[in-house]
C-alpha cells in the first residue's frame, strides 16, 4: 500500500525534506570572538503566532571598545541602519528614568548579589546621557532609519520619517509581544541574559543543540513560498494598476469604473505567478526566498523507489 506524502511534478515523484532551523521567540547568547567590534551578542528571531509574517531578527551586542566606564550595550533592529544604544531604545519606548530602566533589566536593584550586573550597565547609561526624553530618543533613532522621503516638502518628509520610526518600534521590535510593557520586559530580560553570559554566570548557548532547533515540515515550507509569491503578485498588480491609471484607455471616456476591465485584467493579475513559483521550487528543489539570508537548495528531491523501506525513509528524512 502506497503511503503517499509526495508530489507529482511533470510526471516525476518529488518529496520535500524537513528543514532544521533555529527556534523562534527564544534568546540565544554567543561569544563574539569572530568579530572585532563586539565582545558578546544575543539574538532572537521574533515572529507572532497570531499572524503570518517573516521572522524579525533583533540582535543585542556588548561593544569591545571601552568608553571609560565599561563596554556599552547596543541593539540592531530591522529597518534601522545603525546600532541603537540600549538606554536610548528604552527611552524611545517611554521609560525616561535610568533607575526604572535598570529595574526592567535587573528587577531588584537593591539586591547586593546583582551589583556586578548594575556595574555593567554604567557604560550604557553614559552612552545615552545626551538623550534625556522620549522625544530626544525618537529623534536620534529617526536619523538612522532606512527611509528616504521622496516628492515631499521638508516638514511632510520629517513627519513621515517619524511615523516610519514609530512603525518600526511597533512592528519590527519583538512583534510577538502585543504591548509596550511586554516589549520592555523582554528587552530587559535579553540584556540581563547577555550580561550574565558575559560575566560567566551562565554558559553561552549551543547552536547545534536540538533544544534550540525546530523542524520545518512541508506545510511550513510551502506556506513561506506562497507568502513570498503572493507578495510578489500584489506588488506587480500595484505597478500595473498605476500604469493603467496613467496610460489606460479609460482616459478617453473619463470612466473611472473602467480602469480595470475584462481586456486588461489578465495583465494586472497574472494567474501564473504563484503556480509557476511553487512548481519551479518543487521541480528544482530550490526553496530559497528573496530578502532572506538562508539558502534552501535540494529541499525537494526525486522520491527513492528502490524498496518500500527506502521510500518511507526518504519521506521522513530531515
XYZ file of C-alpha atoms in Angstrom:
318
model
C 0.000 0.000 0.000
C 1.345 3.412 -1.016
C 1.726 5.750 1.983
C 1.543 8.982 -0.076
C 3.177 12.165 1.195
C 4.835 13.156 -2.101
C 4.086 15.421 -5.066
C 3.889 14.551 -8.751
C 5.530 17.332 -10.787
C 5.672 16.825 -14.575
C 5.364 13.072 -14.086
C 8.161 12.889 -11.511
C 7.579 11.930 -7.864
C 9.005 14.579 -5.518
C 9.339 14.537 -1.741
C 10.011 17.610 0.396
C 12.587 17.085 3.142
C 12.075 18.657 6.578
C 14.490 21.515 7.290
C 16.176 22.333 10.587
C 16.086 25.943 11.792
C 16.742 27.863 14.990
C 13.766 28.046 17.345
C 11.895 31.346 17.152
C 10.986 33.704 20.021
C 13.927 32.408 22.039
C 17.002 34.388 23.135
C 20.463 32.976 22.364
C 23.762 34.379 23.664
C 27.096 33.784 21.913
C 30.732 34.805 22.190
C 31.679 37.498 19.663
C 35.156 36.046 19.050
C 34.628 36.180 15.277
C 34.018 39.947 15.298
C 36.411 42.670 16.437
C 33.654 45.195 17.186
C 31.584 43.157 19.675
C 32.636 41.024 22.662
C 29.290 39.253 23.162
C 25.969 39.256 21.385
C 22.453 37.932 21.885
C 19.870 37.332 19.177
C 16.207 36.471 18.875
C 14.069 35.707 15.821
C 10.699 37.134 16.719
C 7.538 36.020 14.935
C 3.958 36.343 16.246
C 1.674 33.324 16.399
C -1.421 35.409 15.588
C -0.358 36.380 12.036
C 1.887 35.021 9.297
C 4.969 37.202 8.696
C 8.682 36.631 8.192
C 10.714 36.406 11.429
C 12.282 39.680 12.586
C 15.827 39.194 13.885
C 16.857 41.506 16.749
C 20.459 41.477 17.957
C 21.919 42.912 21.178
C 25.683 43.389 21.411
C 28.282 44.333 24.035
C 30.872 46.627 22.442
C 34.541 45.671 22.595
C 35.501 49.365 22.874
C 35.615 50.737 26.433
C 34.108 54.227 26.852
C 35.822 54.870 30.186
C 33.004 53.383 32.255
C 32.881 49.947 30.654
C 31.508 48.366 27.485
C 28.231 49.758 26.179
C 25.283 47.657 25.015
C 23.740 48.262 21.574
C 20.822 46.809 19.605
C 20.282 46.072 15.909
C 16.657 46.342 14.742
C 15.345 45.639 11.208
C 14.956 48.755 9.012
C 17.323 50.771 11.240
C 20.766 51.194 9.692
C 22.841 51.846 12.830
C 23.015 50.009 16.183
C 20.965 51.834 18.838
C 22.140 52.389 22.423
C 20.194 50.202 24.886
C 19.052 53.030 27.169
C 18.074 55.188 24.157
C 15.736 52.426 22.998
C 14.187 52.178 26.465
C 13.579 55.951 26.401
C 12.037 55.742 22.927
C 9.592 53.204 24.379
C 8.615 55.670 27.107
C 10.932 54.905 30.065
C 12.978 58.043 30.828
C 14.404 57.202 34.272
C 17.751 55.375 34.393
C 16.667 53.742 37.654
C 13.453 52.425 36.089
C 15.388 51.071 33.099
C 17.775 49.238 35.437
C 14.761 47.752 37.235
C 13.437 46.384 33.920
C 16.823 44.709 33.380
C 17.787 43.576 36.908
C 14.336 43.630 38.599
C 15.689 44.136 42.150
C 18.450 46.760 42.036
C 18.809 46.729 45.856
C 19.993 43.103 45.860
C 23.741 43.083 46.597
C 24.142 39.926 44.502
C 23.148 41.961 41.426
C 25.795 44.678 41.998
C 28.018 43.282 39.225
C 25.119 43.492 36.760
C 24.473 47.087 37.787
C 28.137 47.981 37.245
C 27.992 46.522 33.724
C 25.188 48.959 32.855
C 27.205 52.097 33.714
C 28.670 52.367 30.215
C 25.192 52.132 28.652
C 23.931 54.898 30.962
C 26.791 57.163 29.832
C 26.221 56.333 26.126
C 22.627 57.586 26.399
C 23.188 60.682 28.565
C 22.672 63.041 25.600
C 19.120 61.796 25.103
C 17.077 62.554 28.209
C 13.467 62.482 26.997
C 11.405 60.182 24.794
C 11.347 62.871 22.098
C 15.172 63.085 22.111
C 15.430 59.302 21.769
C 12.904 59.149 18.914
C 14.727 61.949 17.093
C 18.026 60.079 17.466
C 16.562 56.805 16.143
C 14.732 58.589 13.304
C 18.091 59.837 11.999
C 19.159 56.200 11.439
C 16.043 54.618 9.912
C 16.160 53.199 6.380
C 13.620 55.649 4.958
C 14.152 58.379 2.357
C 11.265 60.848 1.824
C 10.605 61.449 -1.883
C 8.487 64.093 -3.626
C 7.520 65.845 -0.358
C 8.368 69.086 1.362
C 10.718 69.131 4.362
C 8.013 69.162 7.064
C 5.975 66.369 5.450
C 9.118 64.287 4.948
C 10.145 64.720 8.599
C 6.654 63.740 9.770
C 6.586 60.644 7.530
C 10.047 59.625 8.719
C 8.959 59.899 12.359
C 5.839 57.824 11.603
C 8.109 55.240 9.961
C 10.251 55.105 13.131
C 7.212 54.514 15.340
C 6.016 51.810 12.921
C 9.414 50.068 13.219
C 9.235 50.126 17.035
C 5.668 48.787 16.971
C 6.021 46.104 14.283
C 9.718 45.174 13.937
C 10.802 45.210 17.593
C 9.585 41.931 19.150
C 6.414 41.621 17.003
C 5.288 38.614 19.080
C 4.834 40.991 22.051
C 1.454 42.704 21.858
C 2.024 45.554 24.360
C 4.813 48.051 25.069
C 5.112 46.672 28.610
C 5.813 43.180 27.240
C 8.461 44.614 24.881
C 10.133 46.446 27.789
C 10.347 43.348 29.979
C 11.636 41.184 27.114
C 14.226 43.842 26.245
C 15.291 43.876 29.895
C 15.434 40.072 30.059
C 17.540 39.976 26.880
C 20.026 42.473 28.368
C 20.038 40.546 31.667
C 20.875 37.250 29.980
C 23.547 38.848 27.772
C 25.333 40.499 30.723
C 25.146 37.326 32.841
C 26.642 35.334 29.958
C 29.449 37.878 29.535
C 30.222 37.638 33.279
C 30.351 33.831 33.084
C 27.330 33.325 35.344
C 25.570 31.249 32.685
C 27.136 29.378 29.728
C 26.680 30.556 26.109
C 24.001 28.808 24.079
C 24.820 25.905 21.756
C 23.683 26.458 18.164
C 23.846 22.720 17.430
C 21.725 21.562 20.360
C 18.317 20.165 19.413
C 16.885 22.098 22.372
C 17.447 25.216 20.270
C 16.212 23.809 16.949
C 12.886 23.230 15.252
C 11.996 21.331 12.072
C 10.080 22.970 9.222
C 7.869 20.406 7.504
C 6.249 20.554 4.071
C 3.311 22.742 5.117
C 5.505 25.463 6.619
C 7.936 25.441 3.683
C 5.135 25.758 1.117
C 3.446 28.412 3.253
C 6.625 30.528 3.188
C 6.899 30.099 -0.576
C 3.243 31.011 -1.108
C 3.585 34.140 1.044
C 6.630 35.239 -0.958
C 4.958 34.773 -4.348
C 1.665 36.269 -3.150
C 3.513 39.426 -2.073
C 5.225 39.454 -5.469
C 1.813 39.188 -7.173
C 0.422 42.098 -5.119
C 3.407 44.327 -5.992
C 3.066 43.503 -9.695
C -0.658 44.300 -9.523
C 0.079 47.671 -7.901
C 2.530 48.584 -10.674
C 0.106 47.534 -13.413
C -2.822 49.442 -11.876
C -0.710 52.621 -11.672
C 0.292 52.088 -15.308
C -3.344 51.695 -16.332
C -4.324 54.839 -14.407
C -1.628 56.836 -16.201
C -1.920 55.390 -19.714
C -5.124 53.298 -19.884
C -7.947 53.594 -22.420
C -10.363 54.819 -19.713
C -8.865 58.314 -20.017
C -10.544 58.968 -23.362
C -14.016 58.493 -21.827
C -13.052 59.510 -18.253
C -14.799 56.388 -16.989
C -13.133 55.707 -13.630
C -15.028 52.448 -13.138
C -13.460 51.113 -16.330
C -9.808 51.402 -15.212
C -9.791 47.632 -14.644
C -11.828 45.790 -17.268
C -12.075 42.418 -18.987
C -9.402 43.322 -21.553
C -6.624 44.294 -19.143
C -7.324 42.246 -16.016
C -5.196 39.362 -17.314
C -2.211 41.749 -17.481
C -2.864 43.134 -13.994
C -3.460 39.822 -12.200
C -1.172 37.174 -13.676
C -2.590 33.761 -12.851
C 0.767 32.019 -13.299
C 2.885 33.917 -10.730
C 2.077 31.735 -7.708
C 1.567 28.474 -9.628
C 4.829 28.737 -11.575
C 6.731 29.704 -8.429
C 5.536 26.659 -6.483
C 6.067 24.329 -9.451
C 9.592 25.668 -10.021
C 10.516 25.151 -6.350
C 9.231 21.563 -6.350
C 10.841 20.772 -9.715
C 14.299 22.217 -8.938
C 14.344 21.740 -5.154
C 15.300 25.396 -4.617
C 13.082 26.799 -1.829
C 15.194 29.927 -1.261
C 13.256 33.123 -0.571
C 14.319 36.609 -1.610
C 15.363 39.029 1.176
C 16.422 36.035 3.259
C 19.980 35.045 4.157
C 19.238 31.322 4.215
C 19.815 29.228 1.100
C 17.480 26.252 0.710
C 18.713 24.131 -2.188
C 17.897 20.431 -2.550
C 14.772 20.641 -0.378
C 12.633 18.758 -2.914
C 14.145 15.512 -4.218
C 13.107 12.678 -6.515
C 11.484 10.021 -4.329
C 13.580 6.893 -3.842
C 11.501 3.930 -5.098
C 14.155 1.230 -4.724
C 12.263 -0.514 -1.892
C 9.262 0.262 0.305
C 11.513 0.987 3.304
C 13.752 3.237 1.173
C 10.687 5.264 0.132
C 9.439 5.529 3.726
C 12.892 6.558 4.936
C 13.168 9.230 2.233
C 9.755 10.698 3.101
C 10.752 11.034 6.777
C 14.261 12.351 6.201
C 15.387 15.695 7.705
